[in-house]
C-alpha positions as MATLAB code, in Angstrom:
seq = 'XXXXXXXXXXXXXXXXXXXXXXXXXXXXXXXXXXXXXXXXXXXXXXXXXXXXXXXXXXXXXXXXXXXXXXXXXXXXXXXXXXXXXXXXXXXXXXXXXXXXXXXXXXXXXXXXXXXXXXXXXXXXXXXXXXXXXXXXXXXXXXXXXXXXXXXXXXXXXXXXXXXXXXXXXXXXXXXXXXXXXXXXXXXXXXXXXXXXXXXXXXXXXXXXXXXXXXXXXXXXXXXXXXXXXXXXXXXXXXXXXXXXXXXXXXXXXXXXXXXXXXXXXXXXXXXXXXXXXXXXXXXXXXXXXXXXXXXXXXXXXXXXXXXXXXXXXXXXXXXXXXXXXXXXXXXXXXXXXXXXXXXXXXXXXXXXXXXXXXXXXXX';
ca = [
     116.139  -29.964  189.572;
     118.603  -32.529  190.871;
     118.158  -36.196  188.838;
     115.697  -36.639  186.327;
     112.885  -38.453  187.339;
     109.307  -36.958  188.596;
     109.337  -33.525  190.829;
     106.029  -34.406  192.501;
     103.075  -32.412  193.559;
     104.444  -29.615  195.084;
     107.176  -29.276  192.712;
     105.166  -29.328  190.209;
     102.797  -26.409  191.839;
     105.842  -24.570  192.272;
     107.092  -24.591  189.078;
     103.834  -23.602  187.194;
     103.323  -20.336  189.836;
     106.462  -19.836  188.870;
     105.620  -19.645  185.131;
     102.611  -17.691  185.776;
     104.322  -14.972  187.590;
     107.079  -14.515  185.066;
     104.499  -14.833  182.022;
     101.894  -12.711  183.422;
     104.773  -10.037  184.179;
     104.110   -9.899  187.953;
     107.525   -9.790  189.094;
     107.562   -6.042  189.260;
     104.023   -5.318  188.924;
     103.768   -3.572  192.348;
     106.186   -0.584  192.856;
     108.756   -1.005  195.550;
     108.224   -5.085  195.639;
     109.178   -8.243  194.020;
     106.649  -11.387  193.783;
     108.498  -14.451  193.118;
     109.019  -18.039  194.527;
     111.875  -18.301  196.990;
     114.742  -19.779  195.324;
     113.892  -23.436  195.177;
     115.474  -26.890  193.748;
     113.486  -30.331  193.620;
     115.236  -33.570  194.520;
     113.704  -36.249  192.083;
     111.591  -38.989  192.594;
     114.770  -41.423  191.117;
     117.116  -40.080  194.125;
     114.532  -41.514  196.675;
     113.947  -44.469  194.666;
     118.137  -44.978  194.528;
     118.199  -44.530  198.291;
     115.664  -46.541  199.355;
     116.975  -49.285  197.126;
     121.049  -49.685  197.662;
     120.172  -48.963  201.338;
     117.747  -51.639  200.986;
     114.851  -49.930  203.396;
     111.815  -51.348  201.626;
     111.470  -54.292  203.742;
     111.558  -52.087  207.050;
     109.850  -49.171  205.659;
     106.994  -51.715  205.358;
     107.509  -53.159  208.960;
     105.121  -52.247  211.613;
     108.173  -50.576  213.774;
     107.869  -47.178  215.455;
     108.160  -44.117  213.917;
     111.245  -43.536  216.238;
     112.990  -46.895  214.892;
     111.825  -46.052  211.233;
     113.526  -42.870  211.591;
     116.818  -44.563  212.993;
     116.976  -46.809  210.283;
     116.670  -44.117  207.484;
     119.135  -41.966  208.960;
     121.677  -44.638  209.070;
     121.703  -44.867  205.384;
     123.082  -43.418  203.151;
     122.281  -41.061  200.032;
     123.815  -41.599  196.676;
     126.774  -39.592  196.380;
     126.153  -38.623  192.799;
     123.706  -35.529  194.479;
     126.474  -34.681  196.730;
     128.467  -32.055  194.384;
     124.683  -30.727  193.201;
     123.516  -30.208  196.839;
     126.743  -28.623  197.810;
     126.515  -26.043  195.100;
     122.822  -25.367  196.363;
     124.221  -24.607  199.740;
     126.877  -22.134  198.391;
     124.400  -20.243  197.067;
     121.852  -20.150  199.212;
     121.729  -16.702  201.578;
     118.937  -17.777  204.287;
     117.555  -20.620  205.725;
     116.809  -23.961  204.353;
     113.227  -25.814  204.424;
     113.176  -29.263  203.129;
     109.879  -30.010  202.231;
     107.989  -33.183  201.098;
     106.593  -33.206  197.286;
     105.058  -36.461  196.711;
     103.678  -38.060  193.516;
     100.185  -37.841  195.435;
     100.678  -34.429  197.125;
      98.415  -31.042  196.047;
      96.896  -33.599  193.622;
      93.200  -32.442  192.757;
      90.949  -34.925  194.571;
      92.469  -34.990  197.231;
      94.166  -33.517  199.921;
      97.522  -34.565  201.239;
      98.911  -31.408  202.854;
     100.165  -31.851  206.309;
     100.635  -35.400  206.210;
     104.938  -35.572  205.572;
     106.629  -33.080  207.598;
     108.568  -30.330  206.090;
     112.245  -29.454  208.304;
     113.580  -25.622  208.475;
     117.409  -25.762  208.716;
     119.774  -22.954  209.482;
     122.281  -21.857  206.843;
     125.878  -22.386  208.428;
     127.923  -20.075  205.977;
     130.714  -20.447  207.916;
     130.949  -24.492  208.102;
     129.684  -26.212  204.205;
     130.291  -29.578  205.272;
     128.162  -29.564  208.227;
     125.644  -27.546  206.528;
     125.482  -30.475  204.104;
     125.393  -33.318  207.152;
     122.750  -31.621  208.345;
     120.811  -30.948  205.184;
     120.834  -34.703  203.998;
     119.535  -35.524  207.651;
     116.653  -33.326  207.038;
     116.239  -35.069  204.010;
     116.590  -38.642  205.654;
     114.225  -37.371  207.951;
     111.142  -36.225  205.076;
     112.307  -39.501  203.544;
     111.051  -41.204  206.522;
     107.991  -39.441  207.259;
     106.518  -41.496  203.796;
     106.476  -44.616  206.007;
     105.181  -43.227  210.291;
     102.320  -45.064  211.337;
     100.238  -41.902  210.478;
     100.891  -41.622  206.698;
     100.646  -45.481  206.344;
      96.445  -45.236  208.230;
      95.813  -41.904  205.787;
      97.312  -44.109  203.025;
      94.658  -46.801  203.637;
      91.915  -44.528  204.478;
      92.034  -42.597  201.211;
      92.582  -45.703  199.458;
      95.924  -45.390  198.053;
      98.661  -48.407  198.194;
     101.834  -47.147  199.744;
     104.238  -48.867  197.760;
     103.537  -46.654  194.935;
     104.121  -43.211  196.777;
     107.764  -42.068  195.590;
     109.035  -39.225  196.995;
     110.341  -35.660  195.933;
     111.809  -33.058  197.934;
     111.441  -29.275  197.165;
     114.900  -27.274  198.860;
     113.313  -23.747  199.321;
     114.861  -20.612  201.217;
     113.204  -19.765  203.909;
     111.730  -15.935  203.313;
     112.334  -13.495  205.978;
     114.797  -11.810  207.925;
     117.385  -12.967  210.842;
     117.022  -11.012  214.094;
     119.795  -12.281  216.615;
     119.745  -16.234  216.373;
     115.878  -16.257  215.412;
     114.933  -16.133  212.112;
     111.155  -15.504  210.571;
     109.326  -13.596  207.974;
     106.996  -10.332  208.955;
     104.129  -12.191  207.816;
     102.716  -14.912  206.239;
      99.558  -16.876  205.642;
      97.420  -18.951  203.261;
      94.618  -17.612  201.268;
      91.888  -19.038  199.091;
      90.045  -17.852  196.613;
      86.747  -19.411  197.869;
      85.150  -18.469  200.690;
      82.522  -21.157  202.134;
      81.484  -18.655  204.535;
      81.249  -15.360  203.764;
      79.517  -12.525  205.602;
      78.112   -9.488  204.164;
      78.614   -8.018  201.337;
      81.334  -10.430  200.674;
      80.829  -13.143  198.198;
      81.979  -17.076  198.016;
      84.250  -15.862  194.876;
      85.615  -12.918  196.799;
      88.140  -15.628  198.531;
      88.916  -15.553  201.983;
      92.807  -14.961  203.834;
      94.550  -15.882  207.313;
      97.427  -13.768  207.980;
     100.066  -14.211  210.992;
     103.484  -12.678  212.138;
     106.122  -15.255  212.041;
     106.520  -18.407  210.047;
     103.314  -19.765  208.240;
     103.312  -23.227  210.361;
     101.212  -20.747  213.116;
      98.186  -20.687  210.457;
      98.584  -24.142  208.739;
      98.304  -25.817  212.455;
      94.676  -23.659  212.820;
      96.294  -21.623  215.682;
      94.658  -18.043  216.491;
      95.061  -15.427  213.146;
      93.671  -12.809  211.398;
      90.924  -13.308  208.560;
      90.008  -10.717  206.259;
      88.622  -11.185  202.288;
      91.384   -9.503  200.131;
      88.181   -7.580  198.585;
      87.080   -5.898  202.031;
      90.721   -5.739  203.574;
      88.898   -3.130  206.050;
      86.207   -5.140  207.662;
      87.558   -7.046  210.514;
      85.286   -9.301  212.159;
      87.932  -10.422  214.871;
      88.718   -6.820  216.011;
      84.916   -5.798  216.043;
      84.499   -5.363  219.359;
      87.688   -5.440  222.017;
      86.811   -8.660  223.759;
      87.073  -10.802  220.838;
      90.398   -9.157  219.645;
      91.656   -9.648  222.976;
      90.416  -13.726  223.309;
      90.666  -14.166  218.881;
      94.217  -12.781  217.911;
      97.584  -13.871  217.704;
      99.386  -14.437  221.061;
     102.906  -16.047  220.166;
     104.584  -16.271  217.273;
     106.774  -18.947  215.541;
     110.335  -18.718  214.913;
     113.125  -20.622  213.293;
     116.054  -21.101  215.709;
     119.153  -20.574  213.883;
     121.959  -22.048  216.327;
     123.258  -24.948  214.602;
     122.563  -27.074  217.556;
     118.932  -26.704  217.298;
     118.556  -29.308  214.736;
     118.351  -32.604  215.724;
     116.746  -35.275  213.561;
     113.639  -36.117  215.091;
     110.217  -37.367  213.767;
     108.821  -33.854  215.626;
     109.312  -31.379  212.022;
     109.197  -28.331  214.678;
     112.052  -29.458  216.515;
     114.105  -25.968  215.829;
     111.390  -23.777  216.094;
     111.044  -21.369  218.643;
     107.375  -20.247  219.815;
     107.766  -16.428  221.092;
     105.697  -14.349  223.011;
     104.170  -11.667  220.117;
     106.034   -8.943  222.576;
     109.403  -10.043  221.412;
     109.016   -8.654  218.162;
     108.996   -5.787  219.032;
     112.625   -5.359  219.471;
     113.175   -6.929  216.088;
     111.143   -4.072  214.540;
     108.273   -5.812  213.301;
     105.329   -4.972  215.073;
     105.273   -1.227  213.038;
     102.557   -1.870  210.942;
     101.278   -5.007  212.716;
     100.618   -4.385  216.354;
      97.664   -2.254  218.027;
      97.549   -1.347  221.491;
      94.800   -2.611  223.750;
      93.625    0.359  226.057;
      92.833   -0.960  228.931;
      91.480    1.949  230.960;
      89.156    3.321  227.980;
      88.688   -0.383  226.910;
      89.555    0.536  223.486;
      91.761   -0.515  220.663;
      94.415    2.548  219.766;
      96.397    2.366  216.589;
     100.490    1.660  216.804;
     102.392   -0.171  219.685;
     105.291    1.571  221.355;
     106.394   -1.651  223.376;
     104.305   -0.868  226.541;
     100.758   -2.238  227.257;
      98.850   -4.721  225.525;
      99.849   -5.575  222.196;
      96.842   -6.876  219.313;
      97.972   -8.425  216.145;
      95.764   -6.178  213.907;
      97.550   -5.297  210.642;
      96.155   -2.399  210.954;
      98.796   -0.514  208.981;
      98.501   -3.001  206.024;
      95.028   -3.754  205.733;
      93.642   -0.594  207.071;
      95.890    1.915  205.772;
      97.915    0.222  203.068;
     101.090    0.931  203.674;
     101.676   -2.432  202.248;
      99.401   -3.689  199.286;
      98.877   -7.108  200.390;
      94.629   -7.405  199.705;
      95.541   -5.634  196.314;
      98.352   -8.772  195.682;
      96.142  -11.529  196.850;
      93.515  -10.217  194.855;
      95.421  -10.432  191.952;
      97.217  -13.529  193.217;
      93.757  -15.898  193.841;
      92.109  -14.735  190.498;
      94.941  -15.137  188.468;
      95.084  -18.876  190.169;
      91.497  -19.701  189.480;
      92.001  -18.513  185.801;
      95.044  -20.962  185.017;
      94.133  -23.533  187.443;
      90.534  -23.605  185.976;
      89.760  -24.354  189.745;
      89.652  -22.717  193.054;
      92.684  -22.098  194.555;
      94.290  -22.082  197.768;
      97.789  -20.752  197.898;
     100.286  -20.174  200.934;
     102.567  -16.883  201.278;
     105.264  -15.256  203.160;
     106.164  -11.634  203.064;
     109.170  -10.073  204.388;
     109.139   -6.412  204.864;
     112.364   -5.841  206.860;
     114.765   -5.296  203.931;
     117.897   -3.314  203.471;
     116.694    0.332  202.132;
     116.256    0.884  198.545;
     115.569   -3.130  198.377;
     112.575   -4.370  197.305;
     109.683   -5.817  199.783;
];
């Protein structure tokens, strides 16, 4: 961590997976792959108190201005030097992508939910250029900073009856997990998954847990766009892809990607500012589709397994969850039970997996 005050909610999530993985030997437990965290450093609650204090933004931050005003004011200030040499060393170490995320006193707290409400920034890693890597890393975090006090957070505030003046802010620095392909950058797949299912179809069971899997960065399944559901138990039975029309109308179309021309950031109160939204068809190229993508059939009206880059292509996942050539239900399995265990609680937990490595790297 950088400065020693609270790491917030997520932080604080982060850090106890990240005991339970290395206590409950899971690291290695699956041949071929490693199960970690991606590398990740919290930004104290006593850095945002500093900066919002010798830059004086109390006053406006509890203004009725704009969101766009609020966020011109924050990024004019400035933030206290002393993290400066502490940040820089994060960036020289750092191989992918950045995301700057929120982790607020309040956030993954148990009663209630506060996920979605700051916004979370992906930032390119500019190897070549440190110092503007670092301007635009402590914009990202001006702009997270900000989010605290839009008109949105302020009416969620007041409708879960919190008082905003005691919401301090944390911010997790995380790589980004997957691979770059030209100037895009994304993971093969990610998704969230939780270990209770409210609606569960036969034979599956409420404690069975339920998943939503996507190719391309997990902000496609968090924003309730079109993925695939499967209970890690029954990684076979597809309801989507049971007959061709709904795979056709229920599947993923377009895929999210994070735009890794160091032009594509510019601070704005829009967190997806940099991200590129790709036709499904692109991946192809990038190699990612192999154990992915089915192809629609359109003359047979049938669903055939692979996708050679011609016809219609269905997100089905077939080659992981019907042929495990990956063992993702087996690791979420393991994943969601081991959560409910320590957490004493039903769990929901949010994933990324990148397959494309370098050969005789781990997955």
């Amino acid at each position: 961590r950088i400065g020693d005050g609270s790491m917030g909610g997520k932080g604080r999530g982060l850090a106890f997976i990240d005991s339970v993985l290395k206590r409950n030997y899971l690291m290695h437990k699956f041949e071929g792959i490693t199960l970690t965290i991606p590398r990740t450093v919290v930004l104290s609650t006593d850095v945002f108190d500093e900066f919002m204090e010798v830059n004086n933004l109390y006053p406006i931050a509890m203004s009725d201005i704009s969101n766009e005003e609020m966020l011109r004011h924050f990024l004019n200030a400035c933030i206290p030097s002393r993290v400066h040499k502490d940040l820089f060393s994060f960036i020289s170490v750092a191989r992918n992508p950045i995301a700057v995320r929120s982790s607020s006193l309040l956030e993954d707290s148990h009663y209630q939910p506060f996920a979605g409400i700051y916004s979370t920034y992906m930032i390119p890693n500019l190897h070549d250029n440190e110092h503007q890597m670092l301007d635009i890393l402590g914009q990202a975090i001006k702009c997270v900073y900000a989010s605290v006090y839009y008109k949105e957070s302020k009416a969620y505030m007041q409708a879960t009856q919190n008082v905003i003046d005691e919401e301090r802010m944390a911010i997790v620095l995380q790589e980004v997990v997957g691979s770059a392909y030209g100037h895009k950058f994304y993971p093969t797949i990610s998704g969230v998954a939780r270990s209770l299912n409210f609606y569960p179809i036969e034979p599956e069971k409420p404690s069975d847990g339920i998943a939503s899997v996507a190719l391309g960065l997990g902000k496609h399944v968090v924003e309730g766009r079109p993925s695939l559901r499967f209970s890690p138990k029954y990684p076979k039975k597809l309801f989507q892809l049971s007959v061709p029309e709904m795979a056709l109308s229920e599947t993923q179309k377009t895929f999210l990607a994070l735009d890794l021309r160091a032009s594509s950031f510019v601070p704005s109160t829009d967190d997806g500012i940099n991200l590129l939204e790709l036709d499904v068809r692109d991946a192809y190229a990038d190699g990612t589709l192999a154990l992915l993508a089915s192809t629609f059939d359109h003359d047979n009206q049938q669903i055939r397994e692979g996708y050679n880059g011609t016809g219609l292509p269905i997100i089905s996942f077939s080659g992981i969850l019907k042929h495990a050539q990956f063992p993702l239900a087996e690791i979420l399995n393991t994943l969601l039970k081991l959560g409910e265990q320590e957490m004493n609680t039903p769990v929901e937990i949010e994933f990324a997996v990148n397959l494309n490595t370098p050969v005789g790297q781990p997955k």
